[in-house]
Coordinates of N, CA and C in Angstrom, one line a residue:
M1 N 168.7 119.3 92.4 CA 169.2 119.4 93.8 C 169.9 118.0 94.1
P2 N 171.1 118.1 94.6 CA 171.9 116.8 94.9 C 171.1 115.9 95.8
T3 N 171.2 114.6 95.6 CA 170.5 113.7 96.5 C 170.8 113.8 97.9
Q4 N 172.1 114.1 98.3 CA 172.4 114.2 99.7 C 171.7 115.4 100.3
H5 N 171.7 116.5 99.6 CA 171.0 117.7 100.1 C 169.5 117.4 100.3
R6 N 168.9 116.7 99.4 CA 167.5 116.4 99.5 C 167.3 115.5 100.8
A7 N 168.2 114.6 101.0 CA 168.0 113.7 102.1 C 168.1 114.5 103.4
I8 N 169.0 115.4 103.5 CA 169.2 116.2 104.7 C 167.9 117.1 104.9
Q9 N 167.4 117.7 103.9 CA 166.2 118.4 104.0 C 165.0 117.6 104.4
S10 N 164.9 116.4 103.9 CA 163.8 115.5 104.3 C 163.9 115.1 105.7
R11 N 165.1 114.8 106.2 CA 165.3 114.4 107.6 C 164.9 115.6 108.5
Q12 N 165.4 116.8 108.2 CA 165.0 118.0 109.0 C 163.5 118.2 109.0
A13 N 162.9 118.0 107.8 CA 161.4 118.2 107.8 C 160.7 117.2 108.6
L14 N 161.2 116.0 108.7 CA 160.5 115.0 109.5 C 160.7 115.3 111.0
I15 N 161.9 115.8 111.4 CA 162.2 116.1 112.8 C 161.3 117.3 113.2
R16 N 161.2 118.3 112.3 CA 160.3 119.4 112.6 C 158.8 119.0 112.7
S17 N 158.4 118.1 111.8 CA 157.0 117.6 111.8 C 156.7 116.9 113.0
A18 N 157.7 116.0 113.5 CA 157.5 115.2 114.7 C 157.4 116.2 115.9
A19 N 158.2 117.2 115.9 CA 158.2 118.1 117.1 C 156.8 118.8 117.1
E20 N 156.4 119.3 116.0 CA 155.1 120.0 116.0 C 153.9 119.1 116.4
T21 N 154.0 117.8 115.9 CA 153.0 116.8 116.3 C 153.0 116.5 117.8
F22 N 154.3 116.3 118.3 CA 154.4 116.1 119.7 C 153.9 117.2 120.6
L23 N 154.1 118.4 120.1 CA 153.6 119.6 120.9 C 152.0 119.6 120.9
E24 N 151.4 119.2 119.8 CA 150.0 119.2 119.7 C 149.3 118.1 120.4
K25 N 149.9 116.9 120.3 CA 149.2 115.7 120.8 C 149.9 114.9 121.8
G26 N 151.2 115.2 122.1 CA 152.0 114.4 123.0 C 152.7 113.3 122.2
V27 N 153.7 112.7 122.7 CA 154.4 111.7 122.0 C 153.6 110.4 121.8
P28 N 152.9 109.9 122.9 CA 152.2 108.6 122.8 C 151.1 108.7 121.7
A29 N 150.4 109.8 121.5 CA 149.3 109.9 120.6 C 149.8 110.3 119.2
S30 N 151.0 110.5 119.0 CA 151.5 111.0 117.7 C 151.9 109.7 116.8
G31 N 151.3 109.6 115.7 CA 151.5 108.5 114.8 C 152.6 108.8 113.7
M32 N 153.3 107.8 113.3 CA 154.3 108.0 112.2 C 153.7 108.4 110.9
V33 N 152.5 107.9 110.6 CA 151.9 108.2 109.3 C 151.5 109.7 109.3
E34 N 151.0 110.2 110.4 CA 150.6 111.6 110.6 C 151.8 112.5 110.5
I35 N 152.9 112.1 111.1 CA 154.2 112.8 111.0 C 154.7 112.9 109.6
S36 N 154.6 111.8 108.9 CA 155.1 111.9 107.5 C 154.2 112.7 106.6
R37 N 152.9 112.7 106.8 CA 152.0 113.5 106.0 C 152.2 115.0 106.3
R38 N 152.4 115.3 107.6 CA 152.6 116.7 107.9 C 153.9 117.2 107.3
A39 N 154.9 116.4 107.1 CA 156.2 116.7 106.5 C 156.1 116.7 104.9
R40 N 154.9 116.2 104.4 CA 154.7 116.0 103.0 C 155.7 115.1 102.4
L41 N 155.9 114.0 103.1 CA 156.8 112.9 102.7 C 156.1 111.6 102.8
S42 N 156.6 110.6 102.1 CA 155.9 109.3 102.1 C 156.3 108.6 103.4
K43 N 155.5 107.6 103.7 CA 155.9 106.7 104.9 C 157.2 106.0 104.6
G44 N 157.5 105.7 103.4 CA 158.7 105.0 103.1 C 159.9 106.0 103.3
A45 N 159.7 107.2 103.0 CA 160.8 108.2 103.3 C 161.0 108.3 104.8
L46 N 160.0 108.3 105.5 CA 160.1 108.4 107.0 C 160.9 107.2 107.5
Y47 N 160.5 106.0 107.1 CA 161.3 104.9 107.6 C 162.6 104.7 107.0
F48 N 162.9 105.4 106.0 CA 164.3 105.4 105.4 C 165.2 106.1 106.4
H49 N 164.7 107.2 107.1 CA 165.5 108.0 108.0 C 165.4 107.5 109.4
F50 N 164.2 107.0 109.8 CA 164.0 106.6 111.2 C 163.3 105.3 111.3
T51 N 163.9 104.4 112.1 CA 163.4 103.0 112.1 C 162.1 102.9 113.0
S52 N 161.9 103.9 113.9 CA 160.8 103.8 114.9 C 160.5 105.2 115.4
K53 N 159.4 105.3 116.1 CA 159.1 106.6 116.8 C 160.1 106.9 117.9
D54 N 160.6 105.9 118.5 CA 161.6 106.1 119.5 C 162.9 106.7 118.9
D55 N 163.2 106.2 117.7 CA 164.4 106.7 117.0 C 164.1 108.2 116.6
L56 N 162.9 108.5 116.2 CA 162.6 109.9 115.8 C 162.5 110.8 117.0
T57 N 162.0 110.3 118.1 CA 162.0 111.1 119.3 C 163.4 111.5 119.8
L58 N 164.3 110.5 119.7 CA 165.7 110.8 120.0 C 166.3 111.8 119.1
A59 N 165.9 111.8 117.8 CA 166.4 112.8 116.9 C 165.9 114.2 117.2
V60 N 164.7 114.3 117.7 CA 164.1 115.6 118.2 C 165.0 116.0 119.3
R61 N 165.3 115.1 120.3 CA 166.1 115.4 121.4 C 167.4 116.0 121.0
D62 N 168.1 115.2 120.1 CA 169.4 115.6 119.7 C 169.4 117.0 119.0
A63 N 168.4 117.2 118.1 CA 168.3 118.5 117.4 C 168.1 119.6 118.4
A64 N 167.3 119.4 119.5 CA 167.1 120.4 120.5 C 168.3 120.7 121.3
L65 N 169.1 119.6 121.6 CA 170.3 119.8 122.3 C 171.3 120.6 121.5
G66 N 171.4 120.3 120.2 CA 172.3 121.1 119.3 C 172.0 122.6 119.3
T67 N 170.7 122.9 119.3 CA 170.3 124.3 119.3 C 170.7 124.9 120.7
L68 N 170.5 124.2 121.7 CA 170.8 124.6 123.1 C 172.3 124.9 123.2
R69 N 173.1 124.0 122.7 CA 174.5 124.2 122.7 C 175.0 125.4 122.0
G70 N 174.3 125.8 120.9 CA 174.6 127.0 120.2 C 174.4 128.2 121.1
V71 N 173.3 128.3 121.9 CA 173.1 129.4 122.8 C 174.1 129.4 123.9
E72 N 174.4 128.2 124.4 CA 175.4 128.1 125.5 C 176.8 128.5 125.0
D73 N 177.2 128.1 123.8 CA 178.5 128.5 123.2 C 178.6 130.1 123.1
A74 N 177.5 130.7 122.7 CA 177.5 132.2 122.6 C 177.7 132.8 124.0
F75 N 177.1 132.2 125.1 CA 177.4 132.6 126.4 C 178.8 132.5 126.8
T76 N 179.4 131.4 126.5 CA 180.8 131.1 126.8 C 181.7 132.1 126.2
R77 N 181.4 132.5 124.9 CA 182.3 133.5 124.2 C 182.0 134.9 124.6
S78 N 180.9 135.2 125.3 CA 180.6 136.5 125.7 C 181.6 137.2 126.5
P79 N 182.0 138.5 126.1 CA 183.0 139.2 126.9 C 182.3 140.0 128.1
Q80 N 181.0 139.9 128.2 CA 180.3 140.6 129.2 C 180.6 140.0 130.6
P81 N 180.4 140.8 131.7 CA 180.5 140.3 133.1 C 179.4 139.2 133.2
L82 N 179.6 138.4 134.3 CA 178.7 137.2 134.5 C 177.2 137.6 134.4
A83 N 176.8 138.5 135.3 CA 175.3 138.8 135.4 C 174.8 139.3 134.1
T84 N 175.5 140.1 133.3 CA 175.0 140.6 132.0 C 175.0 139.5 131.0
A85 N 176.1 138.6 131.1 CA 176.1 137.5 130.1 C 175.0 136.5 130.4
V86 N 174.6 136.3 131.6 CA 173.5 135.4 131.9 C 172.2 136.0 131.5
Q87 N 172.0 137.3 131.7 CA 170.8 138.0 131.2 C 170.7 137.8 129.7
D88 N 171.8 138.1 128.9 CA 171.8 137.9 127.5 C 171.5 136.4 127.1
F89 N 172.1 135.5 127.9 CA 171.8 134.1 127.7 C 170.3 133.8 127.8
A90 N 169.7 134.3 128.9 CA 168.3 134.1 129.1 C 167.4 134.6 128.0
V91 N 167.8 135.9 127.5 CA 167.0 136.5 126.4 C 167.1 135.6 125.2
A92 N 168.4 135.2 124.8 CA 168.6 134.4 123.6 C 167.9 133.1 123.7
L93 N 168.0 132.4 124.9 CA 167.4 131.1 125.1 C 165.9 131.2 124.9
F94 N 165.2 132.1 125.6 CA 163.8 132.2 125.5 C 163.3 132.6 124.1
D95 N 164.0 133.4 123.5 CA 163.7 133.8 122.1 C 163.8 132.5 121.2
Q96 N 164.8 131.7 121.4 CA 164.9 130.5 120.6 C 163.8 129.5 121.0
V97 N 163.5 129.3 122.2 CA 162.4 128.4 122.6 C 161.1 128.9 122.0
E98 N 160.9 130.2 122.1 CA 159.6 130.7 121.5 C 159.5 130.5 120.1
S99 N 160.6 130.6 119.3 CA 160.5 130.5 117.8 C 160.8 129.1 117.3
D100 N 161.3 128.2 118.0 CA 161.8 126.9 117.5 C 161.0 125.8 118.1
A101 N 160.1 125.2 117.3 CA 159.2 124.1 117.8 C 160.0 122.9 118.2
V102 N 161.2 122.7 117.5 CA 162.0 121.5 117.8 C 162.5 121.6 119.2
L103 N 163.1 122.8 119.6 CA 163.6 123.0 120.9 C 162.5 122.9 121.9
R104 N 161.4 123.6 121.6 CA 160.3 123.6 122.6 C 159.8 122.1 122.8
A105 N 159.7 121.3 121.8 CA 159.3 120.0 122.0 C 160.3 119.1 122.7
G106 N 161.6 119.4 122.4 CA 162.6 118.7 123.1 C 162.6 118.9 124.6
L107 N 162.3 120.1 125.0 CA 162.3 120.5 126.4 C 161.1 119.9 127.1
R108 N 160.1 119.4 126.4 CA 158.9 118.8 127.0 C 158.9 117.3 127.0
L109 N 160.0 116.7 126.4 CA 160.1 115.2 126.4 C 160.3 114.7 127.8
R110 N 159.8 113.5 128.1 CA 160.0 112.9 129.4 C 161.4 112.5 129.5
P111 N 162.0 112.7 130.7 CA 163.4 112.3 130.9 C 163.7 110.8 130.5
E112 N 162.8 109.9 130.9 CA 163.0 108.5 130.6 C 163.0 108.2 129.1
T113 N 162.3 109.1 128.4 CA 162.1 108.9 126.9 C 163.3 109.5 126.2
A114 N 163.8 110.6 126.6 CA 164.9 111.3 125.9 C 165.7 112.1 126.9
P115 N 166.6 111.4 127.7 CA 167.3 112.1 128.7 C 168.2 113.2 128.2
G116 N 168.4 114.2 129.1 CA 169.3 115.3 128.8 C 168.7 116.6 128.8
L117 N 167.4 116.7 128.7 CA 166.7 118.0 128.6 C 165.7 118.2 129.7
D118 N 165.7 117.4 130.7 CA 164.8 117.6 131.8 C 165.4 118.7 132.7
I119 N 164.5 119.3 133.6 CA 164.9 120.4 134.4 C 166.2 120.1 135.2
Y120 N 166.3 118.9 135.8 CA 167.5 118.6 136.6 C 168.7 118.7 135.7
A121 N 168.7 118.1 134.5 CA 169.8 118.1 133.6 C 170.2 119.5 133.2
L122 N 169.2 120.3 133.0 CA 169.4 121.7 132.6 C 170.1 122.5 133.8
E123 N 169.6 122.3 135.0 CA 170.1 122.9 136.1 C 171.6 122.6 136.3
Q124 N 172.0 121.3 136.1 CA 173.4 120.9 136.2 C 174.2 121.5 135.1
R125 N 173.7 121.6 133.9 CA 174.4 122.1 132.7 C 174.7 123.6 132.9
W126 N 173.6 124.3 133.3 CA 173.8 125.8 133.4 C 174.5 126.2 134.7
Y127 N 174.4 125.5 135.7 CA 175.1 125.8 136.9 C 176.6 125.7 136.6
A128 N 177.0 124.6 136.0 CA 178.4 124.4 135.6 C 178.9 125.5 134.7
L129 N 178.1 125.9 133.7 CA 178.4 126.9 132.7 C 178.6 128.2 133.4
F130 N 177.6 128.6 134.3 CA 177.7 129.9 135.0 C 178.9 129.9 136.0
L131 N 179.1 128.8 136.7 CA 180.1 128.7 137.7 C 181.5 128.9 137.0
D132 N 181.7 128.3 135.9 CA 182.9 128.4 135.2 C 183.3 129.8 134.9
K133 N 182.3 130.6 134.4 CA 182.5 132.0 134.1 C 182.7 132.8 135.4
A134 N 181.9 132.4 136.5 CA 182.1 133.1 137.7 C 183.5 132.9 138.3
M135 N 184.0 131.7 138.2 CA 185.3 131.4 138.7 C 186.5 132.1 138.0
T136 N 186.2 132.5 136.7 CA 187.2 133.1 135.9 C 187.0 134.6 135.6
C137 N 186.0 135.2 136.3 CA 185.6 136.6 136.1 C 186.8 137.5 136.5
E138 N 186.8 138.6 135.8 CA 187.8 139.7 136.1 C 187.3 140.5 137.3
P139 N 188.3 141.1 138.0 CA 187.9 142.0 139.1 C 187.0 143.1 138.6
G140 N 186.1 143.6 139.4 CA 185.2 144.7 139.0 C 183.9 144.2 138.4
E141 N 183.5 143.0 138.7 CA 182.3 142.5 138.1 C 181.1 142.6 139.1
R142 N 181.3 143.0 140.4 CA 180.2 143.0 141.3 C 180.5 144.2 142.3
L143 N 179.4 144.9 142.7 CA 179.6 145.9 143.7 C 179.6 145.3 145.1
G144 N 180.6 145.7 145.9 CA 180.6 145.3 147.3 C 179.8 146.2 148.2
P145 N 179.7 145.9 149.5 CA 178.9 146.8 150.4 C 179.3 148.2 150.4
D146 N 180.6 148.5 150.1 CA 181.1 149.8 150.1 C 181.0 150.5 148.8
G147 N 180.3 149.9 147.9 CA 180.1 150.5 146.6 C 181.2 150.3 145.6
Q148 N 182.3 149.7 146.0 CA 183.4 149.5 145.2 C 183.3 148.1 144.4
Q149 N 183.7 148.1 143.1 CA 183.7 146.9 142.3 C 184.7 146.0 142.8
R150 N 184.4 144.7 142.8 CA 185.3 143.7 143.2 C 184.9 142.3 142.7
P151 N 185.8 141.3 142.7 CA 185.5 140.0 142.2 C 184.4 139.4 143.1
D152 N 183.7 138.4 142.6 CA 182.7 137.7 143.3 C 183.4 136.8 144.3
S153 N 183.1 137.0 145.6 CA 183.8 136.2 146.6 C 183.1 134.8 146.9
E154 N 181.8 134.7 146.3 CA 181.1 133.5 146.5 C 180.5 133.0 145.1
P155 N 181.4 132.6 144.2 CA 180.9 132.3 142.9 C 179.9 131.2 142.8
R156 N 180.0 130.2 143.7 CA 179.0 129.1 143.7 C 177.6 129.6 144.1
R157 N 177.6 130.5 145.0 CA 176.3 131.1 145.4 C 175.7 131.8 144.2
T158 N 176.5 132.6 143.6 CA 176.1 133.4 142.5 C 175.6 132.5 141.3
A159 N 176.4 131.5 141.0 CA 176.0 130.6 140.0 C 174.6 129.9 140.3
Q160 N 174.5 129.5 141.6 CA 173.2 128.9 142.0 C 172.0 129.8 141.8
L161 N 172.2 131.1 142.2 CA 171.2 132.1 142.1 C 170.8 132.3 140.7
L162 N 171.8 132.5 139.8 CA 171.5 132.8 138.4 C 170.8 131.6 137.7
T163 N 171.3 130.4 138.1 CA 170.7 129.2 137.5 C 169.2 129.1 137.9
S164 N 169.0 129.3 139.2 CA 167.6 129.3 139.7 C 166.7 130.2 138.9
V165 N 167.2 131.4 138.7 CA 166.4 132.5 138.0 C 166.0 132.0 136.6
V166 N 167.1 131.5 135.8 CA 166.9 131.1 134.4 C 165.9 129.9 134.3
V167 N 166.2 128.9 135.2 CA 165.3 127.7 135.2 C 163.9 128.0 135.6
G168 N 163.8 128.9 136.6 CA 162.4 129.3 137.0 C 161.7 130.0 135.9
L169 N 162.3 131.0 135.2 CA 161.7 131.7 134.1 C 161.3 130.7 132.9
L170 N 162.2 129.7 132.7 CA 161.9 128.7 131.6 C 160.6 128.0 132.0
H171 N 160.5 127.6 133.2 CA 159.4 126.8 133.7 C 158.1 127.7 133.7
L172 N 158.2 128.9 134.1 CA 157.0 129.8 134.1 C 156.5 130.1 132.7
G173 N 157.5 130.2 131.8 CA 157.1 130.6 130.4 C 156.4 129.4 129.7
G174 N 156.5 128.2 130.2 CA 155.8 127.1 129.6 C 154.3 127.3 129.8
E175 N 153.9 128.0 130.8 CA 152.5 128.3 131.0 C 152.1 129.6 130.5
D176 N 153.0 130.6 130.6 CA 152.7 132.0 130.2 C 153.9 132.6 129.6
R177 N 153.9 132.6 128.3 CA 155.1 133.0 127.5 C 155.5 134.5 127.7
S178 N 154.7 135.3 128.4 CA 155.1 136.6 128.7 C 156.3 136.6 129.6
W179 N 156.6 135.5 130.3 CA 157.8 135.4 131.1 C 159.1 135.4 130.2
W180 N 158.9 135.0 129.0 CA 160.0 134.9 128.1 C 160.3 136.2 127.3
D181 N 159.5 137.2 127.5 CA 159.6 138.4 126.8 C 160.9 139.1 127.2
K182 N 161.6 139.7 126.2 CA 162.9 140.3 126.5 C 162.8 141.4 127.5
E183 N 161.8 142.3 127.4 CA 161.6 143.4 128.4 C 161.3 142.8 129.8
A184 N 160.6 141.7 129.9 CA 160.4 141.1 131.2 C 161.6 140.6 131.8
V185 N 162.5 140.0 131.0 CA 163.7 139.4 131.5 C 164.7 140.5 131.9
V186 N 164.8 141.5 131.1 CA 165.7 142.7 131.4 C 165.2 143.4 132.6
G187 N 163.9 143.6 132.7 CA 163.3 144.3 133.9 C 163.5 143.5 135.1
L188 N 163.4 142.2 135.1 CA 163.6 141.3 136.3 C 165.1 141.5 136.7
W189 N 166.0 141.4 135.7 CA 167.4 141.6 136.1 C 167.7 142.9 136.7
A190 N 167.1 144.0 136.2 CA 167.3 145.3 136.9 C 166.7 145.3 138.3
L191 N 165.6 144.6 138.5 CA 165.0 144.6 139.8 C 165.9 143.8 140.8
L192 N 166.4 142.7 140.3 CA 167.3 141.9 141.1 C 168.6 142.7 141.5
S193 N 169.1 143.4 140.5 CA 170.3 144.3 140.8 C 170.0 145.3 141.8
G194 N 168.8 145.9 141.7 CA 168.5 147.0 142.6 C 168.3 146.5 144.0
M195 N 167.6 145.3 144.1 CA 167.5 144.7 145.4 C 168.8 144.3 146.1
S196 N 169.7 143.8 145.3 CA 171.0 143.5 145.8 C 171.8 144.7 146.3
G197 N 171.6 145.8 145.5 CA 172.3 147.0 146.0 C 171.7 147.6 147.3
R198 N 170.4 147.5 147.4 CA 169.8 148.0 148.6 C 170.1 147.2 149.8
E199 N 170.2 145.8 149.6 CA 170.5 144.9 150.7 C 172.0 145.2 151.2
A200 N 172.9 145.4 150.2 CA 174.3 145.7 150.6 C 174.4 147.0 151.3
A201 N 173.6 148.0 150.9 CA 173.7 149.3 151.6 C 173.1 149.2 153.0
A202 N 172.2 148.3 153.2 CA 171.6 148.2 154.5 C 172.4 147.2 155.4
G203 N 173.5 146.7 154.9 CA 174.3 145.8 155.6 C 173.8 144.3 155.6
I204 N 172.8 144.0 154.7 CA 172.2 142.7 154.6 C 173.0 142.0 153.5
P205 N 173.5 140.8 153.8 CA 174.2 140.1 152.8 C 173.4 139.8 151.5
A206 N 173.9 140.1 150.3 CA 173.3 139.7 149.1 C 173.5 138.3 148.9
P207 N 172.7 137.6 148.0 CA 172.8 136.1 147.9 C 174.2 135.6 147.6
A208 N 175.0 136.4 146.8 CA 176.4 135.9 146.6 C 177.3 136.0 147.8
Q209 N 176.9 136.8 148.8 CA 177.7 137.0 150.0 C 177.4 136.1 151.2
I210 N 176.2 135.4 151.1 CA 175.8 134.6 152.2 C 176.8 133.4 152.4
P211 N 177.4 133.3 153.6 CA 178.3 132.2 153.8 C 177.7 130.9 153.7
A212 N 178.4 129.9 153.3 CA 177.9 128.5 153.3 C 177.6 128.0 154.7
G213 N 176.5 127.2 154.8 CA 176.1 126.8 156.1 C 177.0 125.6 156.6

C-alpha cells in the first residue's frame, strides 16, 4: 500500500476514533493515548498527524462540516420544489447523523471549541440555503387559498418555517432518535402540508402568507 494512502487512512482512523471517544466521554475527558489505542495506532502516529487534542478536535469539526456540505450540495442540486427538497434534505441529514459518528460528534462540540456547527450557525446556514431556493422557485410550487398553484409570495417566512422544523427535529433527535426516522419526517411533512391546506381553505393565513409585522 502506498505510503500516502496509508497516511490518509491513519488520519481518518484517528478522526473517527476521536469522534467515538468524544461521544462516549466528552472532549475534556478524552485522552490522546486512548484515542490512538482505539484507532490501533501508536502515540507517535497520532502526534505525526495532530499536534494536540485541540488540533484533533478541529479535524473532527472540519470532517463533520465536509459531510454536512455534501448533504447541502445535494439539496442545492435537487430539481424538487422547495418543500419536497427540504423534506429530502432532512431525511438525508438525519440518516447521515444517525450513521456517522464523526458528524454526530461534530454537532455536539461546543461553539467556542469548534465554531461552525452550533445550532445558531446551522440555522443561519440552512436559512440562507432554503431562502435561496425559495427565491428562485418556479411558479406552481405552493397552493394558494383558491387551490391554484402559485409562487411563494413570502419566501423568507417559508425559509424560516422550514429551517425551524429541520433544526427542531435535529435537536429532538439528540434525545430520541425516533425523530430522525424517515417515516416520522415524511409523516410530519404530510401533517404540515395538510394543516396548511386546511388553514388556507378556512381563510386563515398559512405561515408563508403571514405579512411581516
